[in-house]
Coordinates of C-alpha atoms in Angstrom, one line a residue:
M270 CA -62.3 76.0 77.5
R271 CA -58.5 75.4 77.9
C272 CA -59.1 74.5 81.6
L273 CA -61.8 72.1 80.7
K274 CA -59.7 70.3 78.1
T275 CA -56.9 70.1 80.6
F276 CA -59.6 68.5 83.0
I277 CA -60.4 65.9 80.4
Q278 CA -56.9 64.9 79.7
F279 CA -56.5 64.5 83.5
L280 CA -59.4 62.1 83.5
K281 CA -57.9 60.2 80.4
Y282 CA -54.9 59.2 82.6
Y283 CA -56.3 59.1 86.1
P284 CA -59.9 57.3 85.6
K285 CA -60.7 57.2 89.3
H286 CA -60.6 60.9 89.7
F287 CA -63.6 62.4 88.0
S288 CA -66.2 65.0 89.2
T289 CA -70.0 65.0 88.5
Q290 CA -69.9 68.5 89.3
T291 CA -68.4 69.1 85.8
R292 CA -71.1 69.4 83.0
L293 CA -69.9 66.7 80.6
Q294 CA -72.1 68.3 78.0
D295 CA -69.9 71.4 78.0
A296 CA -67.0 69.5 77.1
G297 CA -67.5 68.9 73.3
P298 CA -67.5 65.6 71.6
M299 CA -65.9 62.8 73.6
T300 CA -64.9 59.3 72.4
C301 CA -64.1 56.2 74.6
L302 CA -63.3 52.5 74.3
L303 CA -66.0 50.5 76.0
K304 CA -63.9 48.1 78.0
T305 CA -66.9 46.7 79.7
R306 CA -68.2 45.4 76.4
S307 CA -67.2 42.6 73.8
V308 CA -68.1 41.4 70.4
I309 CA -69.6 38.2 69.2
R310 CA -70.6 37.2 65.7
F311 CA -73.5 35.2 64.3
K312 CA -73.0 33.9 60.8
G313 CA -75.1 31.5 58.7
P314 CA -78.4 31.4 56.7
D315 CA -80.5 30.8 59.8
T316 CA -79.0 33.9 61.8
I317 CA -82.1 36.1 61.4
K318 CA -84.6 33.5 62.2
F319 CA -82.5 32.1 65.3
L320 CA -82.1 35.6 66.7
Q321 CA -85.9 36.5 65.8
G322 CA -87.2 33.7 68.1
L323 CA -84.7 34.7 71.0
V324 CA -84.5 38.5 71.7
T325 CA -87.3 41.2 72.4
N326 CA -86.8 43.3 69.3
D327 CA -87.8 42.5 65.7
V328 CA -84.4 41.3 64.1
R329 CA -86.0 41.0 60.5
R330 CA -85.3 44.7 60.5
L331 CA -81.6 43.9 60.0
G332 CA -82.6 42.4 56.9
D333 CA -84.4 45.5 55.5
L334 CA -82.3 47.6 53.5
E335 CA -82.8 51.5 53.8
P336 CA -81.7 54.1 51.2
A337 CA -78.7 56.0 52.4
S338 CA -78.8 59.7 53.4
E339 CA -79.5 62.1 50.5
N340 CA -77.6 65.0 52.2
S341 CA -74.3 63.3 52.0
A342 CA -71.5 65.3 50.3
T343 CA -69.2 62.4 49.7
P344 CA -69.4 60.0 46.7
N345 CA -68.3 57.0 48.7
I346 CA -71.6 56.3 50.2
P347 CA -73.1 52.8 50.2
A348 CA -76.4 52.5 48.4
V349 CA -78.2 51.2 51.3
T350 CA -77.8 51.2 55.2
V351 CA -78.9 48.9 58.0
P352 CA -79.6 50.7 61.3
P353 CA -78.3 48.8 64.3
L354 CA -80.9 47.3 67.1
Y355 CA -80.8 47.3 70.7
A356 CA -82.4 44.3 72.1
A357 CA -82.4 41.8 75.1
L358 CA -82.5 38.2 75.9
L359 CA -84.9 37.2 78.7
T360 CA -85.5 34.2 80.9
P361 CA -88.7 32.1 80.1
Q362 CA -90.2 34.0 82.9
G363 CA -89.8 37.3 81.3
R364 CA -86.8 38.5 83.4
F365 CA -83.7 40.2 81.9
L366 CA -80.7 38.3 81.3
Y367 CA -78.5 40.1 78.6
D368 CA -78.5 43.0 76.5
F369 CA -77.4 43.2 72.7
F370 CA -76.4 45.9 70.2
L371 CA -76.9 44.1 66.9
Y372 CA -75.1 45.4 63.7
R373 CA -75.4 44.1 60.2
P374 CA -72.3 45.0 58.2
P375 CA -72.8 46.6 54.7
R376 CA -73.8 44.4 51.8
P377 CA -70.9 42.3 50.5
D378 CA -71.0 44.0 47.1
E379 CA -70.6 47.5 48.6
K380 CA -67.9 47.2 51.2
L381 CA -64.3 46.1 51.4
N382 CA -63.0 43.3 53.5
R383 CA -61.3 44.1 56.8
A384 CA -57.9 44.7 55.0
G385 CA -59.5 47.2 52.7
T386 CA -58.6 45.3 49.6
G387 CA -61.4 43.6 48.1
P388 CA -65.2 42.4 48.5
G389 CA -66.5 41.3 51.8
P390 CA -68.1 37.9 52.4
K391 CA -70.2 36.0 49.8
P392 CA -73.9 37.0 49.8
G393 CA -74.9 33.7 51.2
E394 CA -72.8 34.2 54.3
L395 CA -75.2 36.7 56.3
E396 CA -73.3 38.1 59.4
I397 CA -74.7 39.8 62.6
Y398 CA -72.3 41.3 65.0
A399 CA -73.5 41.8 68.7
D400 CA -72.0 44.1 71.3
V401 CA -72.4 42.3 74.7
D402 CA -71.3 42.8 78.2
W403 CA -67.7 41.4 78.6
S404 CA -68.2 40.2 82.3
V405 CA -70.7 37.6 81.1
L406 CA -69.2 36.8 77.6
D407 CA -68.7 33.1 78.1
E408 CA -72.0 32.7 79.7
V409 CA -73.7 34.5 76.8
L410 CA -72.0 32.2 74.3
M411 CA -73.0 29.1 76.3
T412 CA -76.7 30.2 76.6
L413 CA -76.9 31.1 72.8
K414 CA -75.3 27.7 71.8
K415 CA -77.9 26.0 74.1
Y416 CA -80.8 27.5 72.0
R417 CA -79.1 27.1 68.7
L418 CA -80.2 23.3 68.4
R419 CA -80.2 22.5 64.7
S420 CA -80.2 26.0 63.2
K421 CA -77.5 26.8 60.8
V422 CA -75.7 29.6 62.5
D423 CA -72.2 29.6 63.9
I424 CA -71.6 31.9 67.0
E425 CA -68.1 33.0 67.4
N426 CA -66.2 35.0 70.1
M427 CA -64.6 38.2 68.4
A428 CA -63.4 39.9 71.3
E429 CA -59.8 39.8 70.0
E430 CA -60.8 41.1 66.6
F431 CA -63.1 43.8 67.5
S432 CA -63.6 46.6 70.1
C433 CA -66.8 48.6 71.1
W434 CA -66.7 52.4 71.0
Q435 CA -69.1 55.2 72.0
R436 CA -69.0 59.0 71.0
F437 CA -71.0 61.2 73.1
G438 CA -71.2 64.7 74.7
G439 CA -71.3 68.2 72.9
K440 CA -73.6 68.1 69.7
T441 CA -73.1 64.4 68.6
A442 CA -76.9 63.9 68.9
E443 CA -77.6 66.9 66.5
K444 CA -77.5 66.9 62.8
S445 CA -74.9 69.3 61.2
S446 CA -74.3 70.6 57.7
Y447 CA -70.6 70.6 58.2
P448 CA -68.7 67.8 56.3
E449 CA -67.0 66.5 59.2
E450 CA -70.4 66.0 61.0
L451 CA -72.3 64.2 58.3
D452 CA -74.8 61.6 59.0
T453 CA -73.5 58.8 60.8
N454 CA -74.9 56.3 58.3
S455 CA -72.5 57.8 55.7
V456 CA -69.4 55.9 55.1
G457 CA -66.5 55.7 52.6
W458 CA -66.2 52.5 50.7
G459 CA -66.7 50.8 47.5
G460 CA -64.4 50.0 44.5
T461 CA -62.1 52.9 45.4
V462 CA -61.8 54.8 48.6
D463 CA -61.6 58.6 49.0
P464 CA -59.7 59.3 52.2
S465 CA -61.5 62.6 52.6
G466 CA -64.8 61.1 52.0
V467 CA -64.0 58.4 54.6
S468 CA -63.0 61.1 57.1
A469 CA -66.1 63.2 56.4
S470 CA -68.4 60.4 56.6
R471 CA -67.1 59.2 59.9
G472 CA -66.3 55.7 58.7
D473 CA -63.1 53.7 58.0
N474 CA -61.8 52.4 54.8
S475 CA -62.8 48.5 55.6
G476 CA -66.5 49.5 56.0
W477 CA -67.0 50.1 59.8
H478 CA -68.6 53.4 60.8
W479 CA -70.2 55.3 63.5
E480 CA -73.9 54.7 64.0
K481 CA -76.5 56.6 66.0
D482 CA -77.2 54.8 69.5
P483 CA -80.2 52.9 68.8
R484 CA -81.6 53.8 72.2
L485 CA -81.7 57.4 72.4
D486 CA -80.2 60.4 70.2
C487 CA -78.8 62.0 73.4
L488 CA -76.4 58.9 73.9
G489 CA -74.6 60.0 70.8
D490 CA -72.9 57.3 68.5
R491 CA -72.0 53.8 68.9
S492 CA -70.2 51.2 66.8
I493 CA -67.7 48.4 66.7
F494 CA -64.3 48.7 64.9
P495 CA -61.5 46.4 64.2
S496 CA -59.3 46.2 67.3
N497 CA -56.0 47.1 65.3
T498 CA -57.6 50.3 63.9
T499 CA -58.4 53.7 65.4
P500 CA -62.0 54.6 64.8
P501 CA -62.5 57.9 62.8
L502 CA -63.1 61.2 64.5
V503 CA -61.0 59.8 67.8
E504 CA -58.3 62.4 67.0
A505 CA -60.7 65.2 66.4
D506 CA -62.5 64.3 69.7
E507 CA -61.3 64.1 73.3
E508 CA -60.7 60.5 74.0
T509 CA -61.8 59.9 77.6
V510 CA -62.2 57.1 80.0
E511 CA -65.4 55.0 80.1
E512 CA -66.4 56.3 83.5
N513 CA -67.5 59.5 81.7
F514 CA -69.8 57.7 79.5
I515 CA -71.2 55.8 82.4
L516 CA -71.9 59.0 84.2
W517 CA -73.5 60.5 80.9
R518 CA -75.7 57.4 80.9
L519 CA -76.8 57.6 84.6
E520 CA -77.6 61.4 84.2
K521 CA -79.9 60.4 81.2
G522 CA -81.4 57.5 83.2
V523 CA -80.2 54.6 81.0
A524 CA -78.9 51.4 82.5
E525 CA -76.8 48.9 80.6
G526 CA -75.7 45.3 81.0
P527 CA -76.5 42.6 83.8
T528 CA -74.7 44.5 86.6
E529 CA -76.9 47.5 86.2
I530 CA -79.9 45.6 85.0
P531 CA -80.0 42.5 87.6
K532 CA -79.9 39.4 85.7
G533 CA -82.6 37.0 86.2
E534 CA -84.5 39.6 88.3
A535 CA -85.2 42.8 86.6
V536 CA -88.6 43.4 84.9
P537 CA -87.6 44.9 81.5
L538 CA -90.6 47.4 81.3
E539 CA -89.5 48.7 84.9
Y540 CA -86.1 49.3 83.5
N541 CA -87.6 51.3 80.7
L542 CA -86.5 49.0 77.9
A543 CA -89.6 49.7 75.9
G544 CA -88.6 53.5 75.8
L545 CA -85.0 52.5 74.8
N546 CA -86.3 50.8 71.5
A547 CA -85.4 47.4 72.8
I548 CA -88.9 45.7 72.6
S549 CA -91.3 45.1 69.8
F550 CA -94.8 44.6 70.8
D551 CA -95.8 43.1 67.4
K552 CA -93.0 40.9 66.2
G553 CA -94.6 37.6 67.5
C554 CA -93.1 34.9 70.0
Y555 CA -89.7 35.0 71.6
V556 CA -88.4 33.6 75.1
G557 CA -90.1 35.5 77.9
Q558 CA -92.6 37.4 75.6
E559 CA -95.7 36.3 77.5
L560 CA -95.0 38.3 80.6
I561 CA -93.8 41.5 78.6
A562 CA -97.0 41.4 76.6
R563 CA -99.2 41.0 79.8
T564 CA -97.5 43.7 81.6
H565 CA -97.5 46.1 78.6
H566 CA -101.3 45.6 77.9
R567 CA -102.2 45.9 81.4
G568 CA -100.9 49.4 81.1
V569 CA -99.8 50.5 84.6
I570 CA -96.1 50.2 85.6
R571 CA -95.8 51.3 89.3
K572 CA -92.1 51.2 89.5
R573 CA -89.6 52.6 87.2
L574 CA -85.7 53.2 86.8
I575 CA -85.0 56.8 87.6
P576 CA -81.9 59.0 87.6
L577 CA -80.8 60.3 91.0
R578 CA -78.5 62.8 92.6
F579 CA -77.1 62.6 96.0
L580 CA -76.9 65.9 98.0
D581 CA -76.1 67.1 101.5
D582 CA -78.3 69.2 103.7
C583 CA -76.8 72.2 101.9
G584 CA -77.6 70.9 98.4
Q585 CA -74.0 70.1 97.7
E586 CA -73.4 67.0 95.6
M587 CA -71.9 64.1 97.7
E588 CA -69.3 62.0 95.7
Q589 CA -68.8 58.4 96.3
Q590 CA -71.0 58.2 99.5
V591 CA -73.8 55.8 98.1
A592 CA -73.5 52.2 97.1
P593 CA -75.6 50.1 94.8
G594 CA -78.1 48.3 96.7
S595 CA -78.8 50.9 99.3
E596 CA -82.5 51.5 100.3
V597 CA -84.2 54.9 99.4
N598 CA -86.7 55.9 102.0
D599 CA -89.2 58.5 102.6
M600 CA -88.1 60.3 105.6
T601 CA -91.6 61.7 106.5
S602 CA -93.6 58.2 106.3
G603 CA -90.6 56.0 107.0
K604 CA -91.6 53.8 104.0
K605 CA -89.2 52.3 101.6
V606 CA -89.6 54.0 98.2
G607 CA -87.0 51.9 96.3
T608 CA -83.4 50.8 95.8
V609 CA -80.3 52.3 94.4
T610 CA -79.2 50.1 91.5
S611 CA -76.1 51.9 90.2
A612 CA -74.1 54.7 91.6
L613 CA -71.1 56.7 90.5
G614 CA -69.8 59.9 91.9
S615 CA -72.8 61.8 93.0
R616 CA -75.1 60.2 90.5
G617 CA -77.0 57.0 90.4
L618 CA -80.0 55.1 89.3
G619 CA -82.8 53.8 91.4
L620 CA -85.8 51.7 90.9
L621 CA -88.5 53.7 92.7
R622 CA -92.3 53.7 93.0
L623 CA -93.6 56.5 90.9
E624 CA -96.3 57.5 93.4
E625 CA -93.5 58.7 95.8
A626 CA -90.5 59.3 93.6
F627 CA -91.9 62.5 92.3
K628 CA -93.6 64.2 95.3
G629 CA -91.1 67.1 95.3
T630 CA -91.0 67.4 99.1
G631 CA -87.3 66.6 99.2
T632 CA -87.8 63.9 101.7
L633 CA -86.0 61.0 100.1
T634 CA -83.1 59.8 101.7
I635 CA -80.7 56.8 102.1
K636 CA -81.5 54.4 104.8
G637 CA -78.8 54.5 107.4
R638 CA -77.2 57.7 106.2
E639 CA -79.9 60.4 106.7
D640 CA -77.6 63.1 106.3
I641 CA -77.8 62.2 102.4
R642 CA -80.7 63.4 100.5
V643 CA -81.9 61.7 97.3
E644 CA -83.3 63.9 94.5
S645 CA -85.2 61.9 91.7
I646 CA -85.0 63.4 88.2
R647 CA -87.6 62.9 85.5
P648 CA -85.7 62.3 82.2
E649 CA -86.5 64.5 79.2
W650 CA -86.8 61.6 77.0
W651 CA -89.6 59.9 78.9
P652 CA -92.9 59.4 76.8
A653 CA -95.9 61.4 77.8
E654 CA -97.8 58.2 78.8
W655 CA -95.4 57.6 81.6
F656 CA -96.1 60.7 83.0
L657 CA -100.0 59.7 83.0
D658 CA -99.2 56.4 84.8
H659 CA -97.8 58.7 87.7
Q660 CA -100.8 60.9 87.7
V661 CA -103.3 57.9 87.8
S662 CA -101.5 56.3 90.6
E663 CA -101.1 59.5 92.4
A664 CA -104.9 60.2 92.0
A665 CA -105.8 56.6 93.1

């Protein structure tokens, strides 16, 4: 364990030197600042209505207040919580543009302001914060303002004020009875702040707290925090570089952002956004909804995003040998099976045809690099009906 901690510290200071052969799940909880993500804010009485007509998920849920966990051991728990949402904005043709993690701060009468000294915004000033890809931040703001028209909603760049963080690895996806590992929806706030309660509940004294990643439990916790503060539990965890979380995602088969989900090209269902809780099929109309609904009800997805591992002829992992855009071929038939969309170390993601991706014959290889074998991995979180899709297409 001491050697493993030393390795993680090495990664912290030398972000380009990591090894996919090290099992990150054995390293215990890790926390990283997501430098590839940024924050914008929606504020105004039409915020929910505006977002509801744009994105793929049912944003009305951000207005539904749920009772807090009954198992919390701290008195400084809000009476209600609002779980975050994962959603996407599409082109009118139903192709992926941007993804969003949407957060609603606690109710104004139950949280302190960012200085921790008094109540937050007035009840009529509804706020929604969005975690978006930093590389297209200006483009996202421009697109959203184009759709705003006469809606009473302000859209602001909050990149300087807030930062995005992820907590993953170890047992972050599991419930625990220990005070320091209480449910992520527990947070210390209110008229008085109990520092021990705040620490136990994984929240800070201005109301921001860790939330379960809305996509999958195995991805751990995610949240935004004021940039001038250190998120809770960072000192207890190992703070590491973002590349390790990217590797964690790739191993689970989860893409993120318009770099990994090609902007203007990707079909959301092929990139598994429905299985990542990003799409509501009963919310009504939104931009690009027609193609999504038609593809979903047709019921057959012949290509999907699949986690990959790159090996040599001896079964050893090959580091940094495959680039995104590489073609995956079946060596026996000579046919193209799909394309590598992301790669890091010896791991990657590929959009592959299901009929050929899981044959188990070990014949997948990279075009032009026949010395690299490609192993496709079926994620544990995939729904059972996705397996049936493969069985039906194989039988046909």
